[in-house]
Structures are given as structure tokens and as C-alpha cells.
PDB file of C-alpha atoms (C1' of nucleotides) in Angstrom:
ATOM      1  CA  UNK D   1       0.000   0.000   0.000  1.00 97.00           C
ATOM      2  CA  UNK D   2       1.402   3.368  -0.997  1.00 96.00           C
ATOM      3  CA  UNK D   3       1.188   6.437   1.123  1.00 96.00           C
ATOM      4  CA  UNK D   4       2.705   9.868   1.037  1.00 95.00           C
ATOM      5  CA  UNK D   5       4.481  10.169   4.389  1.00 95.00           C
ATOM      6  CA  UNK D   6       3.671  13.864   4.583  1.00 93.00           C
ATOM      7  CA  UNK D   7       0.030  12.753   4.651  1.00 92.00           C
ATOM      8  CA  UNK D   8       0.275   9.530   6.606  1.00 95.00           C
ATOM      9  CA  UNK D   9       3.541   7.744   7.322  1.00 96.00           C
ATOM     10  CA  UNK D  10       4.540   4.430   8.854  1.00 97.00           C
ATOM     11  CA  UNK D  11       5.200   6.392  12.063  1.00 97.00           C
ATOM     12  CA  UNK D  12       1.681   7.780  11.975  1.00 97.00           C
ATOM     13  CA  UNK D  13       0.396   4.246  11.609  1.00 97.00           C
ATOM     14  CA  UNK D  14       2.462   3.241  14.630  1.00 97.00           C
ATOM     15  CA  UNK D  15       0.644   5.821  16.741  1.00 97.00           C
ATOM     16  CA  UNK D  16      -2.843   4.451  16.123  1.00 97.00           C
ATOM     17  CA  UNK D  17      -4.289   1.080  17.001  1.00 92.00           C
ATOM     18  CA  UNK D  18      -5.616   0.672  13.486  1.00 96.00           C
ATOM     19  CA  UNK D  19      -6.357   2.821  10.478  1.00 96.00           C
ATOM     20  CA  UNK D  20      -9.064   2.644   7.831  1.00 96.00           C
ATOM     21  CA  UNK D  21      -7.191   2.896   4.522  1.00 96.00           C
ATOM     22  CA  UNK D  22      -9.655   5.399   3.137  1.00 95.00           C
ATOM     23  CA  UNK D  23      -9.501   7.786   0.228  1.00 94.00           C
ATOM     24  CA  UNK D  24      -8.720   5.161  -2.400  1.00 94.00           C
ATOM     25  CA  UNK D  25     -10.544   6.369  -5.508  1.00 93.00           C
ATOM     26  CA  UNK D  26      -9.332   3.981  -8.123  1.00 93.00           C
ATOM     27  CA  UNK D  27     -11.446   0.981  -9.053  1.00 92.00           C
ATOM     28  CA  UNK D  28      -8.654  -1.502  -9.451  1.00 92.00           C
ATOM     29  CA  UNK D  29      -7.124  -0.548  -6.129  1.00 94.00           C
ATOM     30  CA  UNK D  30     -10.551  -0.738  -4.517  1.00 95.00           C
ATOM     31  CA  UNK D  31     -11.112  -4.188  -5.980  1.00 94.00           C
ATOM     32  CA  UNK D  32      -7.865  -5.453  -4.482  1.00 94.00           C
ATOM     33  CA  UNK D  33      -9.017  -4.323  -1.071  1.00 95.00           C
ATOM     34  CA  UNK D  34     -12.523  -5.656  -1.588  1.00 95.00           C
ATOM     35  CA  UNK D  35     -11.654  -9.024  -3.093  1.00 94.00           C
ATOM     36  CA  UNK D  36      -8.139  -9.995  -2.188  1.00 95.00           C
ATOM     37  CA  UNK D  37      -7.267  -8.577   1.219  1.00 96.00           C
ATOM     38  CA  UNK D  38      -8.209 -10.540   4.299  1.00 97.00           C
ATOM     39  CA  UNK D  39      -7.640 -10.328   8.022  1.00 98.00           C
ATOM     40  CA  UNK D  40      -4.104 -11.287   9.033  1.00 98.00           C
ATOM     41  CA  UNK D  41      -2.722 -10.564   5.569  1.00 97.00           C
ATOM     42  CA  UNK D  42       0.594  -8.761   5.717  1.00 97.00           C
ATOM     43  CA  UNK D  43       1.098  -5.523   3.829  1.00 97.00           C
ATOM     44  CA  UNK D  44       4.119  -3.509   2.798  1.00 97.00           C
ATOM     45  CA  UNK D  45       3.768   0.171   3.551  1.00 97.00           C
ATOM     46  CA  UNK D  46       5.433   2.121   0.753  1.00 97.00           C
ATOM     47  CA  UNK D  47       6.370   5.782   1.019  1.00 96.00           C
ATOM     48  CA  UNK D  48       5.896   7.698  -2.231  1.00 95.00           C
ATOM     49  CA  UNK D  49       6.375  11.290  -3.376  1.00 93.00           C
ATOM     50  CA  UNK D  50       8.931  12.055  -0.726  1.00 93.00           C
ATOM     51  CA  UNK D  51      12.658  12.162  -0.007  1.00 92.00           C
ATOM     52  CA  UNK D  52      13.138   8.509   0.926  1.00 95.00           C
ATOM     53  CA  UNK D  53      11.021   6.580  -1.528  1.00 96.00           C
ATOM     54  CA  UNK D  54      10.574   2.883  -0.791  1.00 96.00           C
ATOM     55  CA  UNK D  55       9.280   0.269   1.606  1.00 97.00           C
ATOM     56  CA  UNK D  56       8.990   1.739   5.083  1.00 97.00           C
ATOM     57  CA  UNK D  57       7.603  -1.152   7.069  1.00 97.00           C
ATOM     58  CA  UNK D  58       4.913  -3.734   7.562  1.00 98.00           C
ATOM     59  CA  UNK D  59       1.259  -3.649   8.427  1.00 98.00           C
ATOM     60  CA  UNK D  60      -1.495  -6.204   8.818  1.00 98.00           C
ATOM     61  CA  UNK D  61      -5.100  -6.248   7.689  1.00 98.00           C
ATOM     62  CA  UNK D  62      -7.332  -6.131  10.756  1.00 98.00           C
ATOM     63  CA  UNK D  63     -10.724  -5.461   9.142  1.00 98.00           C
ATOM     64  CA  UNK D  64     -12.030  -6.644   5.809  1.00 97.00           C
ATOM     65  CA  UNK D  65     -13.458  -4.260   3.258  1.00 96.00           C
ATOM     66  CA  UNK D  66     -16.235  -1.985   4.477  1.00 96.00           C
ATOM     67  CA  UNK D  67     -17.696   1.229   3.091  1.00 96.00           C
ATOM     68  CA  UNK D  68     -15.243   4.120   3.155  1.00 95.00           C
ATOM     69  CA  UNK D  69     -16.941   6.733   5.351  1.00 94.00           C
ATOM     70  CA  UNK D  70     -15.116   9.650   3.748  1.00 93.00           C
ATOM     71  CA  UNK D  71     -17.077   9.283   0.497  1.00 92.00           C
ATOM     72  CA  UNK D  72     -20.213  10.534   2.311  1.00 91.00           C
ATOM     73  CA  UNK D  73     -18.510  13.365   4.172  1.00 90.00           C
ATOM     74  CA  UNK D  74     -19.028  16.655   2.311  1.00 87.00           C
ATOM     75  CA  UNK D  75     -16.094  18.159   4.184  1.00 87.00           C
ATOM     76  CA  UNK D  76     -13.700  15.415   3.187  1.00 88.00           C
ATOM     77  CA  UNK D  77     -11.448  15.824   0.197  1.00 87.00           C
ATOM     78  CA  UNK D  78     -12.476  12.290  -0.655  1.00 90.00           C
ATOM     79  CA  UNK D  79     -16.164  13.148  -0.748  1.00 89.00           C
ATOM     80  CA  UNK D  80     -17.928  11.503  -3.677  1.00 89.00           C
ATOM     81  CA  UNK D  81     -21.355  13.006  -4.277  1.00 86.00           C
ATOM     82  CA  UNK D  82     -22.050  10.336  -6.871  1.00 86.00           C
ATOM     83  CA  UNK D  83     -21.787   7.522  -4.365  1.00 88.00           C
ATOM     84  CA  UNK D  84     -25.154   6.164  -3.226  1.00 87.00           C
ATOM     85  CA  UNK D  85     -25.307   5.395   0.521  1.00 88.00           C
ATOM     86  CA  UNK D  86     -27.522   2.427  -0.340  1.00 88.00           C
ATOM     87  CA  UNK D  87     -24.808   1.122  -2.629  1.00 89.00           C
ATOM     88  CA  UNK D  88     -21.472   2.641  -1.646  1.00 92.00           C
ATOM     89  CA  UNK D  89     -18.976   2.946  -4.417  1.00 93.00           C
ATOM     90  CA  UNK D  90     -15.813   2.953  -2.307  1.00 94.00           C
ATOM     91  CA  UNK D  91     -14.621   0.559   0.343  1.00 95.00           C
ATOM     92  CA  UNK D  92     -11.506   0.239   2.448  1.00 96.00           C
ATOM     93  CA  UNK D  93      -9.818  -2.249   4.730  1.00 97.00           C
ATOM     94  CA  UNK D  94      -8.381  -1.391   8.125  1.00 97.00           C
ATOM     95  CA  UNK D  95      -4.689  -1.989   8.730  1.00 97.00           C
ATOM     96  CA  UNK D  96      -2.562  -2.026  11.868  1.00 98.00           C
ATOM     97  CA  UNK D  97       1.133  -1.358  12.395  1.00 98.00           C
ATOM     98  CA  UNK D  98       3.393  -4.395  12.521  1.00 98.00           C
ATOM     99  CA  UNK D  99       6.922  -3.065  12.212  1.00 98.00           C
ATOM    100  CA  UNK D 100       9.018  -0.255  10.909  1.00 97.00           C
ATOM    101  CA  UNK D 101      12.199  -0.869   8.915  1.00 97.00           C
ATOM    102  CA  UNK D 102      15.272   0.789  10.435  1.00 97.00           C
ATOM    103  CA  UNK D 103      15.491   2.728   7.225  1.00 97.00           C
ATOM    104  CA  UNK D 104      13.334   2.811   4.160  1.00 97.00           C
ATOM    105  CA  UNK D 105      14.260   0.071   1.705  1.00 97.00           C
ATOM    106  CA  UNK D 106      14.801   2.265  -1.324  1.00 96.00           C
ATOM    107  CA  UNK D 107      12.932   1.912  -4.586  1.00 96.00           C
ATOM    108  CA  UNK D 108      16.314   2.074  -6.332  1.00 95.00           C
ATOM    109  CA  UNK D 109      17.390  -1.030  -4.394  1.00 96.00           C
ATOM    110  CA  UNK D 110      14.214  -2.891  -5.381  1.00 96.00           C
ATOM    111  CA  UNK D 111      14.974  -2.087  -8.995  1.00 95.00           C
ATOM    112  CA  UNK D 112      18.289  -3.906  -8.693  1.00 94.00           C
ATOM    113  CA  UNK D 113      16.552  -7.206  -7.994  1.00 94.00           C
ATOM    114  CA  UNK D 114      15.743  -9.180 -11.132  1.00 94.00           C
ATOM    115  CA  UNK D 115      13.262 -11.255  -9.136  1.00 94.00           C
ATOM    116  CA  UNK D 116      11.161  -8.160  -8.574  1.00 95.00           C
ATOM    117  CA  UNK D 117      11.174  -6.908 -12.143  1.00 93.00           C
ATOM    118  CA  UNK D 118       7.552  -7.877 -12.721  1.00 92.00           C
ATOM    119  CA  UNK D 119       6.159  -6.054  -9.729  1.00 93.00           C
ATOM    120  CA  UNK D 120       3.568  -3.461 -10.730  1.00 91.00           C
ATOM    121  CA  UNK D 121       5.320  -1.094  -8.356  1.00 93.00           C
ATOM    122  CA  UNK D 122       8.395  -1.114 -10.570  1.00 93.00           C
ATOM    123  CA  UNK D 123       6.460  -0.859 -13.797  1.00 89.00           C
ATOM    124  CA  UNK D 124       4.843   2.527 -13.853  1.00 85.00           C
ATOM    125  CA  UNK D 125       1.730   1.312 -12.171  1.00 85.00           C
ATOM    126  CA  UNK D 126       0.074   4.141 -10.344  1.00 87.00           C
ATOM    127  CA  UNK D 127      -2.062   1.796  -8.306  1.00 92.00           C
ATOM    128  CA  UNK D 128      -1.907   2.788  -4.681  1.00 94.00           C
ATOM    129  CA  UNK D 129      -2.946  -0.684  -3.589  1.00 95.00           C
ATOM    130  CA  UNK D 130      -1.329  -3.514  -5.458  1.00 94.00           C
ATOM    131  CA  UNK D 131      -0.637  -7.210  -5.010  1.00 94.00           C
ATOM    132  CA  UNK D 132       2.660  -8.755  -3.897  1.00 95.00           C
ATOM    133  CA  UNK D 133       3.277 -12.412  -4.705  1.00 95.00           C
ATOM    134  CA  UNK D 134       4.602 -14.794  -2.061  1.00 96.00           C
ATOM    135  CA  UNK D 135       7.903 -14.960  -3.911  1.00 96.00           C
ATOM    136  CA  UNK D 136       8.171 -11.194  -4.156  1.00 96.00           C
ATOM    137  CA  UNK D 137       7.349 -10.887  -0.471  1.00 97.00           C
ATOM    138  CA  UNK D 138      10.162 -13.269   0.376  1.00 97.00           C
ATOM    139  CA  UNK D 139      12.652 -11.495  -1.847  1.00 97.00           C
ATOM    140  CA  UNK D 140      11.870  -8.124  -0.308  1.00 97.00           C
ATOM    141  CA  UNK D 141      12.041  -9.443   3.236  1.00 97.00           C
ATOM    142  CA  UNK D 142      15.363 -11.154   2.480  1.00 97.00           C
ATOM    143  CA  UNK D 143      16.592  -7.888   1.041  1.00 96.00           C
ATOM    144  CA  UNK D 144      15.484  -5.967   4.111  1.00 97.00           C
ATOM    145  CA  UNK D 145      17.223  -8.525   6.310  1.00 97.00           C
ATOM    146  CA  UNK D 146      20.465  -8.475   4.361  1.00 96.00           C
ATOM    147  CA  UNK D 147      20.461  -4.685   4.419  1.00 96.00           C
ATOM    148  CA  UNK D 148      20.149  -4.801   8.195  1.00 96.00           C
ATOM    149  CA  UNK D 149      16.790  -3.104   8.260  1.00 97.00           C
ATOM    150  CA  UNK D 150      15.037  -5.610  10.496  1.00 95.00           C
ATOM    151  CA  UNK D 151      15.225  -5.825  14.280  1.00 87.00           C
TER     152      UNK D 151
ATOM    153  C1'  DG A   1       8.880  22.067 -10.676  1.00 93.88           C
ATOM    154  C1'  DC A   2       8.833  19.095 -14.743  1.00 93.88           C
ATOM    155  C1'  DC A   3       6.709  15.932 -17.418  1.00 93.88           C
ATOM    156  C1'  DA A   4       5.628  11.144 -18.960  1.00 93.88           C
ATOM    157  C1'  DA A   5       2.382   7.823 -18.228  1.00 93.88           C
ATOM    158  C1'  DC A   6      -1.753   6.535 -16.766  1.00 93.88           C
ATOM    159  C1'  DG A   7      -6.908   6.418 -15.514  1.00 93.88           C
ATOM    160  C1'  DT A   8     -11.275   8.671 -16.044  1.00 93.88           C
ATOM    161  C1'  DT A   9     -14.693  11.414 -18.230  1.00 93.88           C
ATOM    162  C1'  DG A  10     -17.882  12.583 -21.529  1.00 93.88           C
ATOM    163  C1'  DG A  11     -19.242  13.814 -26.283  1.00 93.88           C
ATOM    164  C1'  DC A  12     -20.337  11.539 -30.273  1.00 93.88           C
TER     165       DC A  12
ATOM    166  C1'  DG O   1     -17.873   1.680 -27.737  1.00 93.88           C
ATOM    167  C1'  DC O   2     -14.385   4.862 -29.341  1.00 93.88           C
ATOM    168  C1'  DC O   3     -11.136   8.176 -28.244  1.00 93.88           C
ATOM    169  C1'  DA O   4      -9.629  12.998 -27.276  1.00 93.88           C
ATOM    170  C1'  DA O   5      -9.189  15.848 -23.522  1.00 93.88           C
ATOM    171  C1'  DC O   6      -8.373  16.304 -19.043  1.00 93.88           C
ATOM    172  C1'  DG O   7      -6.704  15.563 -14.273  1.00 93.88           C
ATOM    173  C1'  DT O   8      -3.630  12.946 -11.342  1.00 93.88           C
ATOM    174  C1'  DT O   9       0.318  10.317  -9.997  1.00 93.88           C
ATOM    175  C1'  DG O  10       4.847   9.987  -8.750  1.00 93.88           C
ATOM    176  C1'  DG O  11       9.839   9.571  -9.887  1.00 93.88           C
ATOM    177  C1'  DC O  12      13.387  12.468 -10.958  1.00 93.88           C
TER     178       DC O  12
END
DNA sequence: GCCAACGTTGGC
DNA sequence: GCCAACGTTGGC
């Protein structure tokens, strides 16, 4: 899951017991949350549009997809007047902090790994929620370990 | 701040 | 259903 740390960082996630991952307004990203993310699933938290771009830590899904409340809030920047309360257009999962890498595992380092070449993240995908295969998960965790980023 | 690439919108 | 125009994303 991508986030701009100036908006909501891994450290912000650490401060709350759980966080509804709201504001996702892309259908494909929504569908991943709705269809493919389940309680206990692990998630990489990725910092984008910032100084240290890359994987910042780990989270866990703690609530399955439910309507994203911000779509019905006229004061929210995520307000969607076209969404019908009887049939909400946008959903989100809740995630909880698991761990923070000692340092961000840089995007540039991910690009050096042939095993990760097919990741949407490395291929101009602008999806803010995107899948990670079991193999890719392992490669990234091994990388984080070998870079001394894990406790 | 730039700009390429992408997703969405809306006229036809 | 096509596709041009537009707005957004996100690395650099």
C-alpha cells in the first residue's frame, strides 16, 4: 500500500491502534481491497512522493473491506457526491502497524533485484494498492534482512 | 517544478 | 464503444 508520508507515514500508523485505509478512488485498487485482502494478511507500507522513496515497514489487515466513510462526508477531500449510501462505491480495509524498517528500503534497491522486475510497483503502475506475490514478499524481506533493516 | 504515463470522463 | 481531452500520480 502506498502512502505519502507527509500525509500519513509508517510512524503515523504506529501511533494508532488501526487505520481505515480510506480515500482510495481507483477501481482496481478498490477491488484489491474488496476481493483480495483478508484479516491477518501482511502488507508492505510504501512511502511515495517524498525524499526517501521505498518500503517503510509492515502492516497487517485487521478489518475486511467496508464502506469508506469519507465518500459521504461533504467536508472530506475524498467526498464523492455520486456515491449512493444504499450502494457505496468505495470501500476500504483497516490496517494495523506491525513493524518499521530501520530505514526505508529504497525503490532504487528494489529495482536492482531481477526477481522483482515484474512487480507493478516497478512498472509505472500508479495503483496505490497492489498485489505482492509470495515470492516477491520473500525477496523483499530477504533484502530488508540483508540490508540490516530488520530488528 | 517538470513531465511522462496513466486512468477517467464525456461527447459523439 | 471509441477516443480525445483532461486531471492525477509519482519519480526524478
